[in-house]
GROMACS .gro file of C-alpha atoms in nm:
model
  188
    1LEU     CA    1   0.888   2.264   0.409
    2ALA     CA    2   0.862   2.646   0.522
    3ALA     CA    3   0.709   2.739   0.189
    4THR     CA    4   0.472   2.440   0.212
    5ALA     CA    5   0.370   2.537   0.571
    6ALA     CA    6   0.311   2.917   0.476
    7CYS     CA    7   0.071   2.805   0.190
    8ALA     CA    8  -0.096   2.583   0.413
    9HIS     CA    9  -0.180   2.829   0.658
   10ALA     CA   10  -0.333   3.123   0.444
   11HIS     CA   11  -0.663   3.065   0.289
   12GLU     CA   12  -0.855   3.319   0.058
   13HIS     CA   13  -1.230   3.365   0.170
   14GLU     CA   14  -1.400   3.654  -0.013
   15GLY     CA   15  -1.085   3.834  -0.069
   16VAL     CA   16  -0.952   3.840   0.268
   17ALA     CA   17  -0.688   3.595   0.390
   18GLU     CA   18  -0.790   3.370   0.677
   19VAL     CA   19  -0.499   3.200   0.907
   20ALA     CA   20  -0.573   2.860   1.049
   21ASP     CA   21  -0.536   2.876   1.398
   22HIS     CA   22  -0.304   2.561   1.514
   23PRO     CA   23   0.002   2.568   1.720
   24ASP     CA   24   0.364   2.515   1.575
   25LYS     CA   25   0.476   2.153   1.602
   26LEU     CA   26   0.840   2.046   1.692
   27VAL     CA   27   0.898   1.650   1.656
   28ARG     CA   28   1.255   1.564   1.795
   29ALA     CA   29   1.477   1.271   1.644
   30GLU     CA   30   1.335   0.921   1.699
   31THR     CA   31   0.983   1.054   1.831
   32GLY     CA   32   0.669   1.121   1.684
   33GLU     CA   33   0.391   0.884   1.630
   34SER     CA   34   0.437   0.528   1.535
   35VAL     CA   35   0.209   0.408   1.260
   36GLU     CA   36   0.101   0.073   1.249
   37ASN     CA   37   0.217  -0.099   0.938
   38PRO     CA   38   0.279  -0.450   0.854
   39PHE     CA   39   0.572  -0.364   0.577
   40HIS     CA   40   0.828  -0.114   0.752
   41PRO     CA   41   0.848   0.119   1.030
   42ILE     CA   42   0.652   0.464   0.991
   43ARG     CA   43   0.650   0.767   1.190
   44LEU     CA   44   0.373   1.019   1.164
   45LEU     CA   45   0.555   1.361   1.189
   46LEU     CA   46   0.292   1.622   1.106
   47ALA     CA   47  -0.102   1.494   1.067
   48SER     CA   48  -0.305   1.660   0.843
   49ASP     CA   49  -0.531   1.845   1.096
   50GLU     CA   50  -0.199   1.994   1.248
   51SER     CA   51  -0.148   2.196   0.892
   52ALA     CA   52  -0.497   2.302   0.825
   53GLY     CA   53  -0.562   1.978   0.629
   54ALA     CA   54  -0.295   2.075   0.341
   55VAL     CA   55  -0.018   1.810   0.407
   56THR     CA   56   0.064   1.479   0.606
   57ILE     CA   57   0.466   1.415   0.665
   58TYR     CA   58   0.571   1.079   0.756
   59GLU     CA   59   0.918   0.928   0.811
   60PHE     CA   60   0.955   0.575   0.657
   61ILE     CA   61   1.231   0.323   0.736
   62LEU     CA   62   1.248   0.047   0.477
   63PRO     CA   63   1.469  -0.249   0.562
   64PRO     CA   64   1.749  -0.374   0.311
   65GLY     CA   65   1.583  -0.542   0.017
   66SER     CA   66   1.204  -0.466   0.091
   67PRO     CA   67   0.900  -0.363  -0.094
   68GLY     CA   68   0.781   0.014  -0.030
   69SER     CA   69   0.443   0.018  -0.227
   70PRO     CA   70   0.339  -0.141  -0.534
   71PRO     CA   71   0.264   0.044  -0.856
   72HIS     CA   72  -0.006   0.286  -0.795
   73THR     CA   73  -0.180   0.603  -0.903
   74HIS     CA   74  -0.338   0.853  -0.682
   75THR     CA   75  -0.646   1.057  -0.776
   76HIS     CA   76  -0.659   1.276  -0.409
   77GLU     CA   77  -0.295   1.358  -0.341
   78ASP     CA   78   0.055   1.422  -0.450
   79GLU     CA   79   0.320   1.247  -0.298
   80TYR     CA   80   0.675   1.372  -0.220
   81PHE     CA   81   0.987   1.160  -0.111
   82TYR     CA   82   1.302   1.319   0.025
   83VAL     CA   83   1.574   1.048   0.100
   84THR     CA   84   1.780   1.113   0.430
   85SER     CA   85   1.999   0.799   0.414
   86GLY     CA   86   2.040   0.490   0.219
   87THR     CA   87   1.893   0.464  -0.148
   88LEU     CA   88   1.553   0.453  -0.269
   89ASP     CA   89   1.422   0.297  -0.597
   90VAL     CA   90   1.144   0.420  -0.765
   91LEU     CA   91   0.923   0.408  -1.082
   92SER     CA   92   0.834   0.733  -1.184
   93ASN     CA   93   0.721   0.821  -1.554
   94GLY     CA   94   0.782   0.459  -1.668
   95GLU     CA   95   1.121   0.477  -1.562
   96VAL     CA   96   1.328   0.332  -1.289
   97LEU     CA   97   1.539   0.556  -1.077
   98ARG     CA   98   1.754   0.532  -0.801
   99LEU     CA   99   1.721   0.807  -0.538
  100ASN     CA  100   2.036   0.883  -0.304
  101PRO     CA  101   2.047   1.117   0.024
  102GLY     CA  102   1.959   1.445  -0.064
  103ASP     CA  103   1.763   1.352  -0.357
  104PHE     CA  104   1.397   1.467  -0.391
  105ALA     CA  105   1.088   1.325  -0.596
  106ALA     CA  106   0.765   1.486  -0.677
  107LEU     CA  107   0.537   1.177  -0.766
  108ASN     CA  108   0.196   1.356  -0.872
  109ARG     CA  109  -0.161   1.255  -0.880
  110GLY     CA  110  -0.292   1.084  -1.203
  111HIS     CA  111   0.057   0.929  -1.258
  112ALA     CA  112   0.156   0.566  -1.184
  113HIS     CA  113   0.466   0.544  -0.936
  114MET     CA  114   0.605   0.321  -0.688
  115PHE     CA  115   0.906   0.269  -0.440
  116TRP     CA  116   1.107   0.017  -0.269
  117ASN     CA  117   1.460  -0.054  -0.148
  118GLY     CA  118   1.661  -0.266  -0.371
  119SER     CA  119   1.990  -0.206  -0.172
  120ASP     CA  120   2.168  -0.407   0.071
  121GLY     CA  121   2.145  -0.111   0.330
  122GLU     CA  122   1.854   0.041   0.531
  123THR     CA  123   1.690   0.340   0.372
  124GLU     CA  124   1.531   0.644   0.547
  125LEU     CA  125   1.304   0.898   0.379
  126VAL     CA  126   1.069   1.178   0.464
  127MET     CA  127   0.711   1.131   0.275
  128MET     CA  128   0.474   1.415   0.234
  129THR     CA  129   0.128   1.398   0.083
  130THR     CA  130  -0.121   1.672   0.022
  131GLY     CA  131  -0.458   1.656   0.158
  132SER     CA  132  -0.572   1.415   0.426
  133SER     CA  133  -0.723   1.109   0.219
  134PHE     CA  134  -0.377   0.934   0.238
  135GLU     CA  135  -0.340   0.966   0.603
  136ALA     CA  136  -0.679   0.791   0.639
  137PHE     CA  137  -0.571   0.534   0.409
  138MET     CA  138  -0.256   0.472   0.612
  139GLU     CA  139  -0.426   0.458   0.922
  140SER     CA  140  -0.658   0.168   0.804
  141VAL     CA  141  -0.427  -0.067   0.646
  142SER     CA  142  -0.305  -0.269   0.976
  143PRO     CA  143  -0.658  -0.271   1.109
  144ARG     CA  144  -0.828  -0.414   0.777
  145ILE     CA  145  -0.553  -0.670   0.760
  146ALA     CA  146  -0.616  -0.776   1.106
  147GLU     CA  147  -0.972  -0.790   1.041
  148ALA     CA  148  -0.963  -1.006   0.699
  149LYS     CA  149  -0.674  -1.239   0.824
  150PRO     CA  150  -0.566  -1.311   0.462
  151GLU     CA  151  -0.389  -1.648   0.438
  152SER     CA  152  -0.142  -1.573   0.164
  153ALA     CA  153   0.058  -1.262   0.029
  154GLU     CA  154  -0.214  -1.256  -0.295
  155ALA     CA  155  -0.483  -1.220  -0.021
  156VAL     CA  156  -0.288  -0.958   0.148
  157GLY     CA  157  -0.247  -0.772  -0.171
  158ALA     CA  158  -0.626  -0.797  -0.250
  159VAL     CA  159  -0.705  -0.660   0.075
  160ILE     CA  160  -0.495  -0.363   0.037
  161GLY     CA  161  -0.585  -0.330  -0.334
  162GLN     CA  162  -0.981  -0.302  -0.225
  163LEU     CA  163  -0.872  -0.037   0.059
  164ALA     CA  164  -0.696   0.163  -0.192
  165ALA     CA  165  -0.975   0.190  -0.398
  166GLU     CA  166  -1.210   0.303  -0.141
  167HIS     CA  167  -0.937   0.596  -0.095
  168GLY     CA  168  -0.900   0.678  -0.460
  169ILE     CA  169  -0.548   0.484  -0.508
  170THR     CA  170  -0.545   0.254  -0.817
  171ILE     CA  171  -0.298  -0.044  -0.787
  172SER     CA  172  -0.168  -0.149  -1.116
  173MET     CA  173   0.040  -0.455  -1.042
  174GLU     CA  174   0.098  -0.484  -1.440
  175MET     CA  175   0.320  -0.196  -1.440
  176MET     CA  176   0.574  -0.378  -1.178
  177PRO     CA  177   0.932  -0.341  -1.317
  178GLU     CA  178   1.113  -0.661  -1.369
  179GLU     CA  179   1.398  -0.520  -1.114
  180ALA     CA  180   1.113  -0.461  -0.833
  181ALA     CA  181   0.922  -0.784  -0.874
  182PRO     CA  182   1.156  -0.987  -0.660
  183TYR     CA  183   1.068  -0.784  -0.365
  184TYR     CA  184   0.700  -0.840  -0.401
  185ALA     CA  185   0.716  -1.213  -0.474
  186PRO     CA  186   0.497  -1.406  -0.230
  187PRO     CA  187   0.716  -1.608   0.053
  188GLU     CA  188   0.810  -1.938  -0.067
   0.00000   0.00000   0.00000
């Protein structure tokens, strides 16, 4: 993270390095801004405007046997996961992988990926994105769902799909791996 922060601060302008003026930030364990999300707890650790617009950092807590995101492709940002506890299942490069504590995944723009917790234990991870467009997407999900009042899981998916498209994210449900499908099925 220190290397990311150093790169985020210095910008070249006509051959002269400019340094963004924003204060350091410390986020204590179990603090930070809660992000309203209908699927799992999320805490915003570093907003894009706190990093000169270069990166946004979240903590995700996924309950056992829960979805994270459907298969999707970003056009504006890269997404990085660092698992701190539990296990995280990801689809990356067409392959399903299980990440363990200490594992890191770089899920880059232009490549379809997804994640979920297919285990019987809670999963905690640090999720980072480049730029600020994903942060705007995350801030919009719950309000858009509340406004639309969808009456089924499919309708919720349609609302999220439209919102994702507005933020340069393409959802591709046809890429859902068989082992992830049960976590995304409509409730019976």
